[in-house]
Backbone as a ProteinNet text record, in pm:
[ID]
protein_1_A
[PRIMARY]
MDKAGYEAALQAARAGAAEGGVPIGSSLAGAEGVIAAGHNRRVQQGDPTAHAEIDALRAAGRRSSYRDLTLYTTLAPCALCSGAIVLFKIPRVIVGEDRTFGGEIAWLRERGVQVEVLQDQRAEALMERFIAEHPEIWNEDIAEGPARS
[TERTIARY]
5177.5	5129.7	5062.4	5113.7	5055.1	4907.5	4869.9	4728.9	4642.7	4682.9	4604.8	4599.6	4711.4	4715	4626.1	4634.2	4552	4404.4	4372.8	4232.1	4171.9	4251.7	4203.3	4170	4252.9	4226.1	4099.8	4083.6	3965.7	3838.8	3846	3731.5	3696.6	3798.2	3774.8	3708.1	3750.2	3687.5	3540.1	3509.8	3369.4	3288.7	3350.5	3282.8	3251	3345.5	3321.5	3208.4	3204.7	3096.6	2962.1	2958	2833.2	2782.4	2873.9	2837	2799.4	2809.8	2779.9	2898.3	3016.6	3137.1	3214.8	3325.5	3414.5	3478.1	3466.6	3510.9	3660.7	3736.5	3881.6	3918.2	3997.9	4040.6	4191.1	4242.1	4385.9	4412.7	4528.9	4571	4721.7	4768.2	4911	4941.6	5049.4	5087.2	5238.5	5279.7	5420.9	5439.6	5550.1	5579.9	5473.3	5407.8	5304.4	5168.6	5159.5	5033.5	4972	4845	4773.6	4754.2	4802.3	4790.9	4680.3	4638.7	4535	4475.7	4352.7	4286.7	4200.5	4173.8	4088.7	4028.6	3930.4	3871.3	3840.8	3818.8	3788.5	3659.3	3665.3	3549.9	3517.6	3566.3	3548.9	3402.1	3319.1	3175.7	3110.2	3138.2	3073.9	3106	3230.3	3273	3278.8	3261.2	3273.5	3414.3	3512.1	3652.4	3731.3	3782.1	3852.9	3983.9	4035.1	4159.8	4136	4012.4	3981.4	3992	4107.9	4134.9	4169.6	4160	4178.8	4315.7	4420.8	4555	4575.2	4520.8	4528.9	4449	4332	4248.7	4321.9	4391.3	4467.8	4582.6	4650.7	4757.7	4702.7	4588.6	4526.4	4490.9	4438.8	4402.2	4525.5	4638.3	4762.7	4813.6	4781.7	4823.3	4969.8	5010.2	5147.6	5242.8	5346	5450.4	5585.1	5685.6	5818.9	5872.2	5824	5868.3	5764	5752.6	5664.5	5748.1	5879.1	5971.3	5966.9	5901.9	5892.7	5755.1	5676.3	5540.1	5525.2	5424.6	5379.5	5241.5	5217.6	5085.6	5016.4	4894.5	4811.1	4698.7	4667.9	4559.2	4492.1	4361.8	4289.6	4303.1	4343.6	4358.9	4490.9	4550.5	4677.1	4666.2	4763.2	4757.1	4764.6	4686.1	4687.7	4809.9	4821.8	4934.4	4934.4	4817	4806.7	4858.6	4808.8	4844.8	4988.7	5032.9	5171.9	5267.5	5230.7	5312.3	5325.1	5215.4	5219.7	5306.9	5299.3	5381.4	5529.4	5566.7	5707	5745.6	5659.7	5688.5	5718.9	5638.4	5656.2	5748.8	5810.7	5913	5862.3	5739.5	5684.8	5751.9	5826.8	5911.3	5841.7	5721.6	5659.2	5508.8	5455.7	5312.7	5261.3	5153.5	5086.2	4955.1	4936.5	4821.8	4728	4600.2	4502.4	4489.6	4473.5	4462.6	4493.8	4541.1	4572.1	4508.5	4407.7	4342.8	4238.2	4160.1	4057.6	4117.2	4234.8	4305.9	4453.1	4536.6	4678.3	4758.5	4710.7	4778	4920.8	5000.3	5137.8	5239.5	5215.2	5304.1	5445.4	5458.5	5592.4	5664.1	5592.8	5651.2	5701	5621.8	5664.3	5790.7	5792.3	5910.1	6033.9	6016.8	6129.9	6189.7	6111.2	6156	6193.9	6211.3	6262.3	6159.9	6031.6	5928	5907.3	5907.2	5879.4	5728	5680.5	5536.9	5506.5	5408.2	5360.7	5212.5	5173.3	5033.4	4976	4865	4804.7	4706.4	4647.4	4538	4425	4382.8	4275.9	4141	4074.8	3946.9	3837.2	3846.6	3746.2	3751.7	3872	3888.4	3847	3885.4	3849.8	3697.8	3630.1	3483.9	3415.9	3467.1	3412.4	3422.2	3538.7	3559.8	3477.9	3474.9	3399.6	3252	3196.1	3055.4	3034.1	3122.4	3107	3118.4	3217.2	3237.7	3117.5	3061.4	2943.6	2821.4	2806.1	2688.6	2702.9	2826.5	2850.1	2967.4	2959.8	3074.7	3109.2	3009.1	3035.6	3113.2	3082.3	3155.9	3297.9	3314.7	3448.5	3531.5	3473.8	3548.6	3588	3503.6	3541.8	3659.8	3655.1	3758	3895.6	3901	4030.1	4053	3974.6	3988.1	3967.7	3873.7	3840.8	3701.5	3640.4	3506.2	3506.8	3387.2	3380.3	3425.2	3485	3529.7	3408.2	3418.9	3310.7	3357.1	3263.8	3301	3271.7
-1419.3	-1525.3	-1636.9	-1666.3	-1776	-1753	-1629.5	-1601	-1626.5	-1574.3	-1593.1	-1740.5	-1809.2	-1951	-2034.6	-2008.9	-2086.6	-2052.2	-1925.3	-1885.8	-1947.4	-1962.3	-2029.5	-2175.6	-2240.8	-2379.4	-2388.5	-2295.9	-2296.5	-2271.5	-2180.1	-2154.1	-2279	-2349.4	-2473.4	-2578.1	-2587	-2681.3	-2648.5	-2521.3	-2479.4	-2513.2	-2499.6	-2535.2	-2683.9	-2765.3	-2909.1	-2943	-2875.9	-2898.1	-2860.8	-2749.8	-2704.5	-2804.5	-2881.6	-2984.4	-3116.6	-3122.9	-3246	-3339.2	-3290.4	-3372.1	-3352.9	-3424.1	-3413.3	-3274.1	-3194.8	-3055.4	-3036.5	-3079.3	-3061	-2983.8	-2877.9	-2796.9	-2785.9	-2753.8	-2740.8	-2636.5	-2575.9	-2484	-2493	-2442.1	-2432.3	-2287.4	-2237	-2098.2	-2087	-1987.3	-1957.1	-1807.2	-1763	-1620.1	-1543.3	-1610.1	-1545.1	-1543.6	-1596.4	-1602	-1740.5	-1748.9	-1876.4	-1917.8	-2036.2	-2081.6	-2184.7	-2250.4	-2352.9	-2384.4	-2429.5	-2476.5	-2596	-2677.9	-2793.4	-2838.3	-2926	-2980.9	-3128.6	-3194.5	-3336.3	-3355.1	-3436.3	-3462.8	-3612.7	-3684.3	-3829	-3868.3	-3802	-3832.2	-3787.7	-3665.5	-3608	-3686	-3732.5	-3798.9	-3951	-4003.1	-4147.5	-4196.7	-4111	-4140.4	-4145.1	-4261.1	-4270.7	-4192.6	-4149.9	-4072.1	-3922	-3878.3	-3735.3	-3658.6	-3667.3	-3593.9	-3448.9	-3361.5	-3217.7	-3184.6	-3242.1	-3211	-3258.8	-3375	-3427.5	-3338	-3293.3	-3204.3	-3072.7	-3019.7	-2895.8	-2918.3	-3031.8	-3063.5	-3075.6	-3139.9	-3151.4	-3013.3	-2926.1	-2790	-2709.3	-2735.2	-2664.1	-2706	-2827	-2874.4	-2913	-2946.3	-2990.1	-2872.7	-2895.4	-2795.1	-2865.3	-2792.1	-2852.9	-2879.8	-2803.3	-2821.5	-2765.2	-2830.4	-2784.4	-2740.3	-2735.6	-2709.7	-2567.5	-2477.7	-2338.5	-2307.1	-2411.3	-2391.8	-2433.7	-2378.9	-2422.9	-2483	-2596.9	-2658.1	-2624.6	-2577.7	-2546.9	-2648.5	-2699.3	-2794.8	-2774.1	-2789.6	-2764.9	-2878.8	-2997	-3112.9	-3182.3	-3241.9	-3312.8	-3411.8	-3411.9	-3499.8	-3648	-3727.6	-3872.9	-3930.5	-4061.5	-4127.2	-4101.4	-4107.2	-4081.9	-3942.8	-3843.4	-3704.7	-3673.7	-3732.8	-3713.7	-3772.2	-3885.3	-3943.4	-3850.7	-3785.4	-3690.5	-3570.1	-3523	-3409.4	-3443.9	-3561.8	-3604.5	-3631.4	-3697.9	-3728.5	-3602.2	-3498.8	-3375.1	-3275.2	-3319.1	-3240.8	-3102.7	-3099.8	-2975.9	-2957.3	-2848.7	-2837.5	-2794.1	-2737.9	-2676.3	-2701.3	-2738.9	-2766.1	-2692.5	-2618.1	-2551	-2625.3	-2676.6	-2760.1	-2681.6	-2682.3	-2612.9	-2673.1	-2804.4	-2870.9	-3018.9	-3077.4	-3220.2	-3290.9	-3228.5	-3289.7	-3393.3	-3365	-3461.5	-3576.9	-3555.5	-3660.3	-3623.1	-3711.8	-3681.5	-3689.2	-3767.2	-3775.1	-3825.6	-3781.1	-3829.5	-3717.4	-3631	-3516.6	-3562.4	-3657.7	-3705.5	-3764.9	-3841.3	-3902.6	-3795.3	-3690	-3579.6	-3513.7	-3486.3	-3421.4	-3509	-3639.6	-3732.2	-3725.5	-3683.7	-3673.5	-3531.7	-3446.5	-3312.4	-3206.4	-3239.9	-3141	-3054.8	-2924.8	-2832.1	-2827.4	-2865.7	-2870.1	-2778.8	-2692	-2604.6	-2632.9	-2653.3	-2680.8	-2559	-2506.8	-2384.2	-2408.7	-2526.1	-2557.5	-2454.5	-2435.5	-2341.2	-2397.4	-2325.7	-2371.6	-2377.7	-2295.9	-2299.2	-2432.1	-2475.9	-2604	-2719.8	-2711.3	-2816.9	-2826.7	-2713.2	-2713.2	-2775.9	-2746	-2808	-2960	-3008.4	-3152.9	-3217.2	-3155.2	-3213.3	-3227.9	-3126	-3132.2	-3244.6	-3250.9	-3353.6	-3493.8	-3515.6	-3647.9	-3687	-3591.6	-3620.6	-3654	-3584.4	-3604	-3719.9	-3750.4	-3853.1	-3944.5	-4013.5	-4095.6	-4204.8	-4259.7	-4367	-4315.1	-4195.1	-4137	-4103.4	-4048	-4016.2	-4143.5	-4249.5	-4374.4	-4430.8	-4414.5	-4454	-4370.5	-4241	-4149.9	-4185.6	-4230.5	-4266.3	-4417.3	-4487.4	-4632.7	-4711.2	-4665.7	-4736.1	-4797.4	-4796.7	-4852.8	-5003.1	-5062.8	-5208.2	-5280.1	-5395.3	-5476.2	-5527.7	-5528.4	-5581.1	-5711.4	-5804.6	-5933.5	-5934
-2119.4	-2207	-2127	-2006.2	-1930.1	-1901.4	-1868.9	-1839.8	-1963.1	-2077.7	-2200.7	-2239.9	-2229.2	-2264.2	-2174.5	-2044.6	-1952.7	-1967.7	-1984.5	-2000.5	-2127	-2232.7	-2354.1	-2324.3	-2243.6	-2205.2	-2120.2	-2026.6	-1940.7	-2022	-2116.9	-2204.4	-2285.7	-2332.1	-2406.6	-2317.6	-2190.7	-2097.5	-2079.7	-2067.2	-2052.8	-2178.6	-2294.5	-2419.9	-2421.8	-2377.9	-2371.2	-2275.7	-2161.2	-2065	-2125.6	-2198.8	-2261.7	-2365.1	-2423.6	-2521.8	-2455.4	-2322.8	-2251.3	-2237.5	-2271	-2264.1	-2135.6	-2125.2	-2010.4	-2014.3	-1907	-1910.1	-1889.2	-1986.7	-1984.5	-2109.7	-2092.5	-2205.4	-2209.7	-2326.7	-2346	-2453	-2446.7	-2552.4	-2568.5	-2680.4	-2709.2	-2740.6	-2683.1	-2706.8	-2716.9	-2793.2	-2809.4	-2813.2	-2867.9	-2874.6	-2951.1	-3046.3	-3127.4	-3059.2	-2938.8	-2865.7	-2872	-2839.7	-2842.3	-2987.8	-3021.6	-3161	-3180.6	-3072.1	-3085.5	-2949.2	-2951.5	-2829.7	-2866	-2768	-2789.5	-2658.6	-2667.5	-2546.1	-2565.3	-2453.6	-2456.8	-2535.1	-2640.7	-2727.1	-2731.9	-2633.5	-2632.2	-2635.8	-2556.4	-2553.7	-2683.8	-2725.2	-2843	-2970.4	-2983.8	-3106.7	-3095.8	-2975.5	-2958.1	-2985.6	-2963.4	-2993.9	-2863.1	-2824.2	-2696.8	-2691.6	-2805.6	-2806.3	-2816.1	-2816.1	-2834.8	-2703.3	-2641	-2517.8	-2551.5	-2452.8	-2475.9	-2534.6	-2478.8	-2526.3	-2670	-2701.3	-2837.7	-2932	-2887.8	-2968.4	-2996.5	-2897.2	-2917.7	-3015.7	-3003.9	-3099.2	-3240.6	-3254.9	-3387.4	-3442.1	-3355.2	-3398.3	-3438.1	-3372.3	-3406.2	-3543	-3582.4	-3713.5	-3718.6	-3836.4	-3860.2	-3843.1	-3764	-3740.5	-3750.3	-3787.5	-3792.8	-3652.7	-3554.3	-3416.6	-3320.9	-3206.5	-3098.6	-2978	-2995.4	-2884.6	-2831.4	-2904.3	-2859.5	-2800.5	-2774.6	-2726.3	-2580.3	-2517.1	-2385.4	-2404.1	-2340.6	-2342.8	-2211.2	-2220.9	-2104.9	-2101.6	-1984	-1970.4	-1835.9	-1832.9	-1708.9	-1609.1	-1653.9	-1566.8	-1597.7	-1496.1	-1515.3	-1631.1	-1721.7	-1839.1	-1802	-1872.4	-1856	-1928.9	-1927.5	-1994.5	-2145.1	-2208.2	-2352.5	-2386.7	-2317.8	-2348.9	-2307.5	-2197.7	-2155.7	-2258.4	-2315.9	-2422	-2540.8	-2578.4	-2690.2	-2655.9	-2533.1	-2489.6	-2504.3	-2457.9	-2467	-2612.2	-2687.7	-2827.8	-2907.7	-2888.1	-2964	-2895.4	-2786	-2716.1	-2673.1	-2624.5	-2568.6	-2432.8	-2414.1	-2296.2	-2167.5	-2179.9	-2062.5	-2064.9	-1947.9	-1933.4	-1810.1	-1828.3	-1717.6	-1694.5	-1572.9	-1537.6	-1446.7	-1479.2	-1396.3	-1258.1	-1252.5	-1122.2	-1135.3	-1024	-1022.4	-903.3	-843.4	-727.1	-767.4	-871.7	-911.7	-991.3	-1050.7	-1124.5	-1125.1	-1070.7	-1056.7	-1184.7	-1281.4	-1409.7	-1400.6	-1496.2	-1512	-1492.7	-1396.7	-1374.3	-1339.7	-1249.4	-1211.8	-1332.5	-1414.1	-1533.7	-1629.4	-1648.7	-1736	-1681.8	-1552.7	-1491.7	-1504.2	-1488.3	-1503.3	-1643.4	-1740.4	-1879.1	-1918.2	-1819.2	-1843.3	-1877.3	-1868.4	-1897	-1772.6	-1791.8	-1682.1	-1662.8	-1543.8	-1515.9	-1398.3	-1416.9	-1310.2	-1289.1	-1163.4	-1129.9	-1058.4	-1110.3	-1057.1	-942.8	-934.9	-842	-855.8	-978.6	-1011.4	-967.1	-879.4	-825.4	-931.5	-1034	-1141.2	-1216	-1248.5	-1318.3	-1228.1	-1102.8	-1008	-991.6	-984.4	-970.1	-1092	-1212	-1333.4	-1325.7	-1285.9	-1279.7	-1168.7	-1051.8	-940.5	-976.6	-1039.7	-1079.7	-1181.7	-1281.9	-1385.2	-1325.8	-1241.3	-1181.4	-1096.4	-1021.6	-938.9	-1024.5	-1136.3	-1221.8	-1320.1	-1359.9	-1462.8	-1425.2	-1311.8	-1271.2	-1372.4	-1439.3	-1535.7	-1656.6	-1702.3	-1815.8	-1773.3	-1653.8	-1604.5	-1593.6	-1538.7	-1525.5	-1661.3	-1761.8	-1897.8	-1945.8	-1917.6	-1967.1	-1913.3	-1788.7	-1729.3	-1730.7	-1813.2	-1832.9	-1703.7	-1621.5	-1497.8	-1503.1	-1620.8	-1634.7	-1616.3	-1599	-1581.9	-1708.7	-1689.1	-1803.5	-1878.9	-2009.9	-2093.7	-2156.6	-2165.8	-2225.8	-2373.3
[MASK]
+++++++++++++++++++++++++++++++++++++++++++++++++++++++++++++++++++++++++++++++++++++++++++++++++++++++++++++++++++++++++++++++++++++++++++++++++++++

């Protein structure tokens, strides 16, 4: 299941890149297989909360419980997405890479979430290219953009 779940997240990241967005993808999978996938749509939708993990949760829809699912993401989750993981008690997260952005992996682990980092070169290459080509958009995505008056 981990291969299918992660590959769905990677495919979602590529879809986001093809749309001109931040190339981060996520999926949710359980015993029934991959149930949802999403990608960062912040640029496409002009929505600062449209991160990949949130998009995947929205695609999964309302469920009585998320405790039997694994969340896959191509990049270490930020504070927003990590909060959603903890809120919905998702017990396990598989991360593509944490070199281009360290995210909140330690915070998740402190709260009992099992986190595995793959250091997938495909995900890292997507992010490195995007950051080099669009540093201003990346800085907005991680809330490091210049202050506006």
